[in-house]
Short mmCIF file of the C-alpha atoms (twelve columns), coordinates in Angstrom:
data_MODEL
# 
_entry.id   MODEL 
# 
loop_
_atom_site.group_PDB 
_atom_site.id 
_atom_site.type_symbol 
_atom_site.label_atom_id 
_atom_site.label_alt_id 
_atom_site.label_comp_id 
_atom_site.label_asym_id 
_atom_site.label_seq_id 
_atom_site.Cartn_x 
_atom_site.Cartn_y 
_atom_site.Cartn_z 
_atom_site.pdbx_PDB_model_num 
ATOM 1   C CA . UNK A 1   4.250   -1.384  -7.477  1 
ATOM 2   C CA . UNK A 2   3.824   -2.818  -3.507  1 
ATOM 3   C CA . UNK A 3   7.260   -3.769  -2.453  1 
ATOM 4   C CA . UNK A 4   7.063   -6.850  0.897   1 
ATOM 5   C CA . UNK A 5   9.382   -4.631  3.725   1 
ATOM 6   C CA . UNK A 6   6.382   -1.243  0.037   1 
ATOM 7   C CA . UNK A 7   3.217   0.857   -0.654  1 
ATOM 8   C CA . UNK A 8   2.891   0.805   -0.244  1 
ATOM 9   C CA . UNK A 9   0.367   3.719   -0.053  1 
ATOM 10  C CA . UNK A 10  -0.494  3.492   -2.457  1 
ATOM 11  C CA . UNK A 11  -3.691  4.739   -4.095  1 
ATOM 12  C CA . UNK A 12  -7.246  5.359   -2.666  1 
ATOM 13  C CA . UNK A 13  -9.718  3.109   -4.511  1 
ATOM 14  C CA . UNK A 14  -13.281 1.258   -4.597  1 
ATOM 15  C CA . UNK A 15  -15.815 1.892   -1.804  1 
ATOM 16  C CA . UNK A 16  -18.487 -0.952  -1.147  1 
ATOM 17  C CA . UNK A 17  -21.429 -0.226  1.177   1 
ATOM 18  C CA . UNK A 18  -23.675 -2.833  2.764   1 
ATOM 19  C CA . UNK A 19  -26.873 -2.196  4.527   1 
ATOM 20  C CA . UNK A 20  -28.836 -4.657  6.852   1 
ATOM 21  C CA . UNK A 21  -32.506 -4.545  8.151   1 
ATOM 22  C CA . UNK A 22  -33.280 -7.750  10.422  1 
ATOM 23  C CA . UNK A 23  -36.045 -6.092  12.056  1 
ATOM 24  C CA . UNK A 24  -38.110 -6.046  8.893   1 
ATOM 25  C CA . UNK A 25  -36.515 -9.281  7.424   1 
ATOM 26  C CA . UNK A 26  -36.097 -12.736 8.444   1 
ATOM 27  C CA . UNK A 27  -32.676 -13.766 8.251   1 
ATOM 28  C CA . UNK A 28  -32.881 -16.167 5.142   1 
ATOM 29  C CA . UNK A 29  -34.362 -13.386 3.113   1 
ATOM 30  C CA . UNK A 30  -31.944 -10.507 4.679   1 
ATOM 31  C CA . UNK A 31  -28.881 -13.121 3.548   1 
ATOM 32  C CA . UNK A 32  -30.357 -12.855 -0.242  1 
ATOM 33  C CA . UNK A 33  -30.520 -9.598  -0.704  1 
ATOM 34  C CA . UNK A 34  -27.388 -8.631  1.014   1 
ATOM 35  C CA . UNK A 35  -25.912 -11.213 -1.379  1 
ATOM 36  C CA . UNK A 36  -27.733 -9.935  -4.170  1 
ATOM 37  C CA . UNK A 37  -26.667 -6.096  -3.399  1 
ATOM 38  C CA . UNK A 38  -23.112 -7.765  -2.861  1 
ATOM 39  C CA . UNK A 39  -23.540 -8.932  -6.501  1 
ATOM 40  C CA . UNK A 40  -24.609 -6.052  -7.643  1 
ATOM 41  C CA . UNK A 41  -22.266 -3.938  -6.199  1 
ATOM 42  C CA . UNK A 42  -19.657 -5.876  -7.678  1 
ATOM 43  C CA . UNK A 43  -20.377 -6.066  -10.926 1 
ATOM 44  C CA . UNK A 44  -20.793 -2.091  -11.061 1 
ATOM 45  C CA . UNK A 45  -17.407 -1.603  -9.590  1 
ATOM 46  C CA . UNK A 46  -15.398 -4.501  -12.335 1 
ATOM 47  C CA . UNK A 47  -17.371 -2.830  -15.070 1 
ATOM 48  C CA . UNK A 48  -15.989 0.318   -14.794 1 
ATOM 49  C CA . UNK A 49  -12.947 -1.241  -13.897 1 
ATOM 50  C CA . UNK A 50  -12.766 -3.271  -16.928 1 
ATOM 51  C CA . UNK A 51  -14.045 -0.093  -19.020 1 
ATOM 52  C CA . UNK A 52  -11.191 2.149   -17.874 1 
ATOM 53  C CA . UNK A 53  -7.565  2.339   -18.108 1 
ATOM 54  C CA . UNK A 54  -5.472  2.299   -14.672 1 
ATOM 55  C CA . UNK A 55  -5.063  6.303   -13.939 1 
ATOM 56  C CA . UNK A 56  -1.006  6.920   -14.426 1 
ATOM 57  C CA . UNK A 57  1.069   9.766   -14.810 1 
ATOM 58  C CA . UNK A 58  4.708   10.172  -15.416 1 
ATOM 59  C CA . UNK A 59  7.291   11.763  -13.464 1 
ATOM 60  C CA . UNK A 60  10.855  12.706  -13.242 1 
ATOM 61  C CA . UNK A 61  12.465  11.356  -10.409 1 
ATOM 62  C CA . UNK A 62  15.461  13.469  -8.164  1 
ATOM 63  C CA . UNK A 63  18.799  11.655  -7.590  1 
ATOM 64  C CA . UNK A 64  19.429  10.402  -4.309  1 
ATOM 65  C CA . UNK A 65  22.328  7.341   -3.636  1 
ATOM 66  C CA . UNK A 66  23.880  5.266   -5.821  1 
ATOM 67  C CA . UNK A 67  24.148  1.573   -4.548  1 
ATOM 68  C CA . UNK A 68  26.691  -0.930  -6.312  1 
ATOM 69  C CA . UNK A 69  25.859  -4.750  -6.002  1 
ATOM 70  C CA . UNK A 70  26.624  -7.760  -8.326  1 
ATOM 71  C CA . UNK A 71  24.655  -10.531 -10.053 1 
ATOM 72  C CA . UNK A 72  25.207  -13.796 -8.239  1 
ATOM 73  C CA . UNK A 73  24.857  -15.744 -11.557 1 
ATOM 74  C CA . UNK A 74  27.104  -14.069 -13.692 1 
ATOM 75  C CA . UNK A 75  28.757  -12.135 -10.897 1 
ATOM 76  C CA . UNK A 76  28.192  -8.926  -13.281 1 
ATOM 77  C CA . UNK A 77  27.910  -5.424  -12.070 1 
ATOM 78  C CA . UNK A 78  24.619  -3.925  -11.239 1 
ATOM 79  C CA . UNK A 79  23.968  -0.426  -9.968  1 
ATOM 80  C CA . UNK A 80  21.163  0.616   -8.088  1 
ATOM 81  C CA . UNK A 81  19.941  4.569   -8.458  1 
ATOM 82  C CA . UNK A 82  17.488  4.799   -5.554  1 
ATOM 83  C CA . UNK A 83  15.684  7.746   -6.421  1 
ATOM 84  C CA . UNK A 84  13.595  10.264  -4.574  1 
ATOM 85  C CA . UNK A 85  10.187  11.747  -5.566  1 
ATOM 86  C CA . UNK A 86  6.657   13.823  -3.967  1 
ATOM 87  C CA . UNK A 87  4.425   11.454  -6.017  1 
ATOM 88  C CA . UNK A 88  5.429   8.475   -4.375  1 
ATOM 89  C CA . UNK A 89  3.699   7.798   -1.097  1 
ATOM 90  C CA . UNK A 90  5.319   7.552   2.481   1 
ATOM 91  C CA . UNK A 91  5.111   4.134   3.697   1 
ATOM 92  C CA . UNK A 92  3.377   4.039   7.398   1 
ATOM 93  C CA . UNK A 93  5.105   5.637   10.340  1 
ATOM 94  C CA . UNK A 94  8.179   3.600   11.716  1 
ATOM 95  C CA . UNK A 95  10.337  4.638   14.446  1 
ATOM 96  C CA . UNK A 96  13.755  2.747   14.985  1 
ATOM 97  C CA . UNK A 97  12.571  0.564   17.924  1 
ATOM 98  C CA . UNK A 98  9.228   -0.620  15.882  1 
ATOM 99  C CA . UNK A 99  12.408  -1.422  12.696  1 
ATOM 100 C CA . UNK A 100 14.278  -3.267  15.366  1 
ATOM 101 C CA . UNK A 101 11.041  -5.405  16.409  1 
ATOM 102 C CA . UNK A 102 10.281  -5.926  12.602  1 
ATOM 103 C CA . UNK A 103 12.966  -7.357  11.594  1 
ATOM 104 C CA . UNK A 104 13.217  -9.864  14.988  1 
ATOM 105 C CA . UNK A 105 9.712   -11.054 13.971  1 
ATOM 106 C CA . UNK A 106 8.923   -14.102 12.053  1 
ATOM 107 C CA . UNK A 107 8.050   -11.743 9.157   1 
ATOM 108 C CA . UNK A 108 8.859   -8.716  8.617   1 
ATOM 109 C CA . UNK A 109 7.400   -8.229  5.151   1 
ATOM 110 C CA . UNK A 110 4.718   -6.954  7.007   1 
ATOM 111 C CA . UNK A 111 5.539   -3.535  6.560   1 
ATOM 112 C CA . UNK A 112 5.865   -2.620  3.031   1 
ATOM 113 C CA . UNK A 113 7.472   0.286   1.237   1 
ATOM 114 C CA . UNK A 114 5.698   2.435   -1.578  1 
ATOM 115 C CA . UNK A 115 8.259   2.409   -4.656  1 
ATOM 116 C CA . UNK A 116 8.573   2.125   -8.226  1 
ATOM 117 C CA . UNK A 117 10.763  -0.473  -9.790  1 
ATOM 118 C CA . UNK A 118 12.398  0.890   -13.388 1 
ATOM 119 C CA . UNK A 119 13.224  -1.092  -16.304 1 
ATOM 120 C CA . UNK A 120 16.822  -2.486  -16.899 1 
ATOM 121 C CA . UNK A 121 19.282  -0.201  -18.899 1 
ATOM 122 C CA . UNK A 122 23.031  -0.585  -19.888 1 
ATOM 123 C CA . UNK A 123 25.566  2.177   -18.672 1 
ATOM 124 C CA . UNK A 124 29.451  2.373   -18.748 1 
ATOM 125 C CA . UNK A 125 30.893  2.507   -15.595 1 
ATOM 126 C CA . UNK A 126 34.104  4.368   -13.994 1 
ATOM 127 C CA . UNK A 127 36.205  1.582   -15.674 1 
ATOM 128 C CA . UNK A 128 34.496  1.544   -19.254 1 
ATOM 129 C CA . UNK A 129 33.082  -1.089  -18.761 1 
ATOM 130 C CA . UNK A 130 29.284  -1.938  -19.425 1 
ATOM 131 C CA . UNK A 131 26.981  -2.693  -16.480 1 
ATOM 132 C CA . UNK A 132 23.374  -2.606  -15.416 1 
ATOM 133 C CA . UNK A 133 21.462  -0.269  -13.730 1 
ATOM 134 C CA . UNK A 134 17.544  -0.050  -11.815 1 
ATOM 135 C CA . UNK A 135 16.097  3.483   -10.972 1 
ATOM 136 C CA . UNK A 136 14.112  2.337   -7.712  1 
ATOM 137 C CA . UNK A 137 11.922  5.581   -6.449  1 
ATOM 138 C CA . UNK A 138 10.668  5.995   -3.146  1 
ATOM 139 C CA . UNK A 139 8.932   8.956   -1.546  1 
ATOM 140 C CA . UNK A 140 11.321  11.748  -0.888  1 
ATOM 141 C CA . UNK A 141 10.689  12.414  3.197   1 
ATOM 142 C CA . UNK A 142 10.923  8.561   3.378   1 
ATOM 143 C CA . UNK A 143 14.520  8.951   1.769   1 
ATOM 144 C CA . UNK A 144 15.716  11.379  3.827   1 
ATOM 145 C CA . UNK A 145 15.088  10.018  6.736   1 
ATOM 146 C CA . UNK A 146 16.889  6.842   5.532   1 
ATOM 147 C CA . UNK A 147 19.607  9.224   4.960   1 
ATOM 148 C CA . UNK A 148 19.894  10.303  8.691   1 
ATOM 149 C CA . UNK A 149 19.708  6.782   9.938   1 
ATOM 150 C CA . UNK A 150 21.696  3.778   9.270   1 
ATOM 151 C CA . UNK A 151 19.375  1.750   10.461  1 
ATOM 152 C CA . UNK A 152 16.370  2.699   7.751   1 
ATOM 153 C CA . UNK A 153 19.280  3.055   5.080   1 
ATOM 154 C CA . UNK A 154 20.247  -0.694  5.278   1 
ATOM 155 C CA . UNK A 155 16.626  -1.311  5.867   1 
ATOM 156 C CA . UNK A 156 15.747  0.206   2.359   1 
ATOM 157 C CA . UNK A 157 18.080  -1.351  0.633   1 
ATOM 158 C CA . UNK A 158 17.527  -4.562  1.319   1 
ATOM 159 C CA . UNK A 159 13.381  -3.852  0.511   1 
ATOM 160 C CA . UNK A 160 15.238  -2.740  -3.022  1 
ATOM 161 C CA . UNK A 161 16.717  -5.555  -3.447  1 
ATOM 162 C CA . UNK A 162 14.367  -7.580  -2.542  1 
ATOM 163 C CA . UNK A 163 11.744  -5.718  -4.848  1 
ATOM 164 C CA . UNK A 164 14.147  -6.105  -7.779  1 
ATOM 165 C CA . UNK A 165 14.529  -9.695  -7.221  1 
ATOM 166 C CA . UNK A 166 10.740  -10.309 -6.812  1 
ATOM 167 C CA . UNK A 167 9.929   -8.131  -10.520 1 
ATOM 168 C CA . UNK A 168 12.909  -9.371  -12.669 1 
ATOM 169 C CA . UNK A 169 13.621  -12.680 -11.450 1 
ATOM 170 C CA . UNK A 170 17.051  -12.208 -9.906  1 
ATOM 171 C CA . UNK A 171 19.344  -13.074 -7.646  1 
ATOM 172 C CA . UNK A 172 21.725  -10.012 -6.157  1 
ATOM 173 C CA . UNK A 173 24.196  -10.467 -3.505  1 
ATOM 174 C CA . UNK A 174 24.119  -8.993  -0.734  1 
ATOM 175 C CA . UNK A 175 27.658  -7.482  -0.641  1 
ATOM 176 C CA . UNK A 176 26.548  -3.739  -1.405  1 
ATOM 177 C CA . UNK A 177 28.444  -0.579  -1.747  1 
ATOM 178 C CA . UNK A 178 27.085  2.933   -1.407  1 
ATOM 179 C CA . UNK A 179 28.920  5.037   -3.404  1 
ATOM 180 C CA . UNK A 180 29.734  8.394   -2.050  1 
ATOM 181 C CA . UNK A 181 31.109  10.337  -4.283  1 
ATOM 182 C CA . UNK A 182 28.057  9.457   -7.300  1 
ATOM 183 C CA . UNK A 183 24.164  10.063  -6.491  1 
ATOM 184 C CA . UNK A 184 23.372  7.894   -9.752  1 
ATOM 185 C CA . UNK A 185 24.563  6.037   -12.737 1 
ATOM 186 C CA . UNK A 186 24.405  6.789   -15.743 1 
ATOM 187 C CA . UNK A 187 21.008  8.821   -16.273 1 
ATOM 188 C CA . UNK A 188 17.722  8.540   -14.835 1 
ATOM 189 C CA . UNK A 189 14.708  7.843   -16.816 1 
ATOM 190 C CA . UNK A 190 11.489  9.044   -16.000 1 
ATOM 191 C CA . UNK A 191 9.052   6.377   -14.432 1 
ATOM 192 C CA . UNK A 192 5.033   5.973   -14.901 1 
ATOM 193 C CA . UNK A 193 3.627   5.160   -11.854 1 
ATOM 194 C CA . UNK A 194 0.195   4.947   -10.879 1 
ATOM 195 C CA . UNK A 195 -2.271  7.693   -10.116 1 
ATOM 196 C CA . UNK A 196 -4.566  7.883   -7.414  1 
ATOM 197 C CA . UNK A 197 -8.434  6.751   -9.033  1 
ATOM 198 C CA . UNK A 198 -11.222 8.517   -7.988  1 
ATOM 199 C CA . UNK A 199 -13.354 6.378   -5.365  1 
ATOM 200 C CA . UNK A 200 -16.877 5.017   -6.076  1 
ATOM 201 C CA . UNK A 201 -18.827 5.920   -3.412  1 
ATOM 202 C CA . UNK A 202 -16.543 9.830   -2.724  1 
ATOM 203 C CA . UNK A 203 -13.007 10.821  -2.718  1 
ATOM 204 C CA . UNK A 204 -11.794 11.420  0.814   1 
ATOM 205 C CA . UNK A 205 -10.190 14.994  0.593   1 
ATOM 206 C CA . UNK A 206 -7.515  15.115  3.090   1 
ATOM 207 C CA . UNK A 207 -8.329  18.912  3.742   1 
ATOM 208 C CA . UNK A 208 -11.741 17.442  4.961   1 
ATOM 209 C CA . UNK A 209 -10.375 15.222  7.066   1 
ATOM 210 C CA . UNK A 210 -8.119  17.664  8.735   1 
ATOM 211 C CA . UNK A 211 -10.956 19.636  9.677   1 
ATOM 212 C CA . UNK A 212 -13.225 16.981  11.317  1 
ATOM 213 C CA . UNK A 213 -14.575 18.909  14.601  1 
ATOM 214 C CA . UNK A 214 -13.052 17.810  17.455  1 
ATOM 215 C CA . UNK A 215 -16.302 15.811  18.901  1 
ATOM 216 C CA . UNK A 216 -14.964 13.464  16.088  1 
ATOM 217 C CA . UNK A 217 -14.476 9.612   17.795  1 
ATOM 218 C CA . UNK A 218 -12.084 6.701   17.174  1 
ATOM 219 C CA . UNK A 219 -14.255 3.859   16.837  1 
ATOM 220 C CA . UNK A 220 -13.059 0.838   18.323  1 
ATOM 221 C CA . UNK A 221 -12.169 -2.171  15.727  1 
ATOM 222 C CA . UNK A 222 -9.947  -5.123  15.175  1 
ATOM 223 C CA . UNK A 223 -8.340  -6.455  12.433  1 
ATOM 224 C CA . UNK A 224 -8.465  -10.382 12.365  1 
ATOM 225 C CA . UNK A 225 -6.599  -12.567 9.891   1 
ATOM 226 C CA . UNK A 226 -7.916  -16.146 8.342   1 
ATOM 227 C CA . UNK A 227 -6.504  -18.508 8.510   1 
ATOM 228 C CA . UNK A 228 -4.882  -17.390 11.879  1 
ATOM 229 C CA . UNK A 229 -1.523  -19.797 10.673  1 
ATOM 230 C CA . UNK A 230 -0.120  -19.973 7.415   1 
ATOM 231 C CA . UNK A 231 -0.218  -17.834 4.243   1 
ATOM 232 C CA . UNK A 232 -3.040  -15.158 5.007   1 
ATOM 233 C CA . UNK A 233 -6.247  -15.451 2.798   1 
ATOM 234 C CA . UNK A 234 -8.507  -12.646 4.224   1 
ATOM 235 C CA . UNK A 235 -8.318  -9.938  6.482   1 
ATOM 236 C CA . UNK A 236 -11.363 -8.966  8.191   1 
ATOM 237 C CA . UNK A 237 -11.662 -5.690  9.575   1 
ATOM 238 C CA . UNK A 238 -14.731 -5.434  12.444  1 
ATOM 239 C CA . UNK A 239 -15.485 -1.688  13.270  1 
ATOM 240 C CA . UNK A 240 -17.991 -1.015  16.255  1 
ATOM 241 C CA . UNK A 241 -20.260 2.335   15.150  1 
ATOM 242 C CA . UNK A 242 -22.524 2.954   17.825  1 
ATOM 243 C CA . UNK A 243 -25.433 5.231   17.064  1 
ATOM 244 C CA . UNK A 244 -24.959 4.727   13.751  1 
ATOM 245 C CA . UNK A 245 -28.106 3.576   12.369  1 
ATOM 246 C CA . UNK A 246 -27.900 3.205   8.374   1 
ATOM 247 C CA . UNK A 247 -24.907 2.637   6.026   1 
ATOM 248 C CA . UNK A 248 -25.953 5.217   4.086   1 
ATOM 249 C CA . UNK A 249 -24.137 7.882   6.865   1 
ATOM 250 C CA . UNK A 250 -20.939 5.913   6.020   1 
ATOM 251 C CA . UNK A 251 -18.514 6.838   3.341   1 
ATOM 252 C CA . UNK A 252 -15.899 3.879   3.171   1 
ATOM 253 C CA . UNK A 253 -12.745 4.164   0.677   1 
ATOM 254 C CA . UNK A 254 -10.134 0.997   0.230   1 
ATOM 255 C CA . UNK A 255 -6.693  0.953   -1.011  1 
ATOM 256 C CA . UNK A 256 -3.921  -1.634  -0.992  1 
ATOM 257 C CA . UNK A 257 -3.070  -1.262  2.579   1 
ATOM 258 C CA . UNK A 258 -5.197  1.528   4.272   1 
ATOM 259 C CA . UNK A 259 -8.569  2.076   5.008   1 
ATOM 260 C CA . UNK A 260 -10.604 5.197   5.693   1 
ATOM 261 C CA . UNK A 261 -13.727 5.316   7.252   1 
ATOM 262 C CA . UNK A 262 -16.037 8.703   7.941   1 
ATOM 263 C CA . UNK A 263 -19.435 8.146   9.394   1 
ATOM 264 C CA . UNK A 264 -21.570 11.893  8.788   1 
ATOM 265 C CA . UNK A 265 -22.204 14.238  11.027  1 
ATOM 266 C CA . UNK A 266 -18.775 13.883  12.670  1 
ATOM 267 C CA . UNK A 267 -19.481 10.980  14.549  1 
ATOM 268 C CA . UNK A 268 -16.508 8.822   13.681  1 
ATOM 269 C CA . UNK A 269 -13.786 8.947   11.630  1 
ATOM 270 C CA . UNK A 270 -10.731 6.024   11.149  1 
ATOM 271 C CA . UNK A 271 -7.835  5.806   8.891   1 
ATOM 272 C CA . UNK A 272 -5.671  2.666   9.559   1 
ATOM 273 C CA . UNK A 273 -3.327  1.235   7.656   1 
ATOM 274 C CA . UNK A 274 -2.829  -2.604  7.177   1 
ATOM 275 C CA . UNK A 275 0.383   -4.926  7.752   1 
ATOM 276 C CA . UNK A 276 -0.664  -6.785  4.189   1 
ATOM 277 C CA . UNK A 277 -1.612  -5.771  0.890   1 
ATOM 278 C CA . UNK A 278 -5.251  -6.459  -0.076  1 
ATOM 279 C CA . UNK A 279 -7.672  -6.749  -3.381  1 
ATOM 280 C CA . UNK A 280 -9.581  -3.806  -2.846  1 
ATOM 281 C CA . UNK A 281 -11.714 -4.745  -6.135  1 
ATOM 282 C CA . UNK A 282 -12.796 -8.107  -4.193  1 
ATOM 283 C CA . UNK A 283 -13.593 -6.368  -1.389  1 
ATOM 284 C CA . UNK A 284 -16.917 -6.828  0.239   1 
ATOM 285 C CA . UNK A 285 -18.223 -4.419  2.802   1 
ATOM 286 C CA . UNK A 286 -21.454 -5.838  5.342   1 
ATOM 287 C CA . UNK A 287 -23.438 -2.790  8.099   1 
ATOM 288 C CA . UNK A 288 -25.620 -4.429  10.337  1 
ATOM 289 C CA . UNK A 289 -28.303 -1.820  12.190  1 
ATOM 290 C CA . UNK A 290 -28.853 -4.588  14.858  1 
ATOM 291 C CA . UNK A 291 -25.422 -4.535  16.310  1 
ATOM 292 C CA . UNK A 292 -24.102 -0.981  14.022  1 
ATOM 293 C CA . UNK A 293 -21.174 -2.847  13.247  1 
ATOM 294 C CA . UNK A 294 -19.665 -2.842  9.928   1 
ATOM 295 C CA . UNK A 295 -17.800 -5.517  8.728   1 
ATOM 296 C CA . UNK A 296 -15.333 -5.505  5.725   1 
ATOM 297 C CA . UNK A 297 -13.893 -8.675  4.438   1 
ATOM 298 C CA . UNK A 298 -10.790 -8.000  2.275   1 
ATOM 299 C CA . UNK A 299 -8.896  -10.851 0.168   1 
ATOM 300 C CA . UNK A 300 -5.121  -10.702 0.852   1 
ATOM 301 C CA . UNK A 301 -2.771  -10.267 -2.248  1 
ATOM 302 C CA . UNK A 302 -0.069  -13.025 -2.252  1 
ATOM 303 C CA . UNK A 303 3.547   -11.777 -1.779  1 
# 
């Protein structure tokens, strides 16, 4: 799952392409059809949703620290084994200055960790006595570099805790112990996380992207959030595409918090990624030829 602080990378998914004409339509009749392609669209991309099982695979995650914490109702052990593993995905790049400025904003769950949150299970501790343990798994460069910095390490705990909290209901204090001597508790179960679904439209191949020719542009966009105060409801991303002259030279692919964006024939390419997670299923995507801008309304998932 999308951890607030998570994935959150998480995986590619549905692609939804909208084309406009107002040079052959007036504007009441271009609205229809756009909203009857929307429509269309749609219904295409939740039936094969609702025909087919979430892709998942299981793996076996690799130890990495061992956390010790305690239950603020019962003021019982718990043990966190935050794991390390390839097949989860880095979160976005975040240097120590950019961590500093996140966490003196007004809300740093902004940025948001890929990792997977394990069930519950009882193990004996050093003393014999019985305690609880979470497997949390995050990707393994992202661990490491937690490892070198105090900073991140703090910073990932807390997104673990916070994560736990969020899934199971809890309430952990804050008075944490990393215990050096012990990578894990007990044992560690392997975890099914999800795997990344193949795309509607195409699956971005990251070997393709890598070898866009170097005429390749940028395009210039913003990302604009409604309402501008309060709990987010949309986020609307507006990407300028000059010389672009049909949405079918566009290959768009959404996933929880990025978005990738290749127009053919090298013109432009963009991969961004995007401070809140978004439902990528109720995502509707609008091209219009007289201004080749493409505009992609996203609804925001809540917290």
């Amino acid at each position: 799952m999308l951890i607030s602080l998570s994935h959150r990378l998480y995986c590619m998914s549905k692609s939804l392409i909208m084309e406009t004409d107002a040079s052959l339509l007036g504007v009441e009749l271009e609205q229809k059809q756009q909203e009857e392609l929307y429509q269309q669209l749609l219904l295409q991309t939740m039936g094969k949703v609702q025909s087919e099982s979430p892709p998942s695979k299981v793996i076996r995650p690799q130890p990495g620290m061992c956390v010790k914490t305690s239950s603020m109702s019962d003021k019982k052990k718990v043990f966190l084994n935050i794991c390390q593993s390839q097949a989860v995905p880095p979160p976005p790049h975040l240097s120590q200055e950019a961590l500093v400025e996140l966490l003196e904003s007004e809300d740093p769950t902004s940025y948001r960790v890929p990792m997977s949150l394990g069930e519950p299970h009882t193990e004996v501790d050093n003393s014999s006595q019985g305690c609880t343990v979470y497997d949390v798994v995050i990707n393994d460069e992202f661990f490491q570099k937690c490892q070198k910095d105090t900073l991140f390490q703090q910073f990932l705990i807390a997104v673990s805790l916070e994560g736990l909290e969020n899934k199971y209901n809890l309430e952990l204090s804050r008075d944490v112990k990393i215990l050096k001597n012990r990578k894990f508790m007990g044992s560690i179960a392997e975890q099914n996380i999800r795997a990344k679904s193949k795309p509607i439209i195409q699956e971005i191949d990251s070997k393709e992207s890598d070898s866009l020719p170097s005429s390749t542009k940028r395009p210039e966009f913003s990302l604009l959030v409604e309402p501008p105060s309060g709990n987010a409801e949309h986020l609307i991303a507006e990407i300028l595409l000059p010389g672009v002259i049909s949405a079918c030279s566009l290959v768009l692919d959404l996933g929880e918090d990025r978005l990738v964006l290749i127009a053919r024939s090298s013109l432009f390419h963009l991969d961004i990624f995007f401070p809140l997670l978004i439902d990528q299923e109720n995502s509707v995507a609008q091209f219009n030829t007289n201004t080749q801008t493409l505009t992609v309304t996203m609804p925001v998932l809540s917290s």
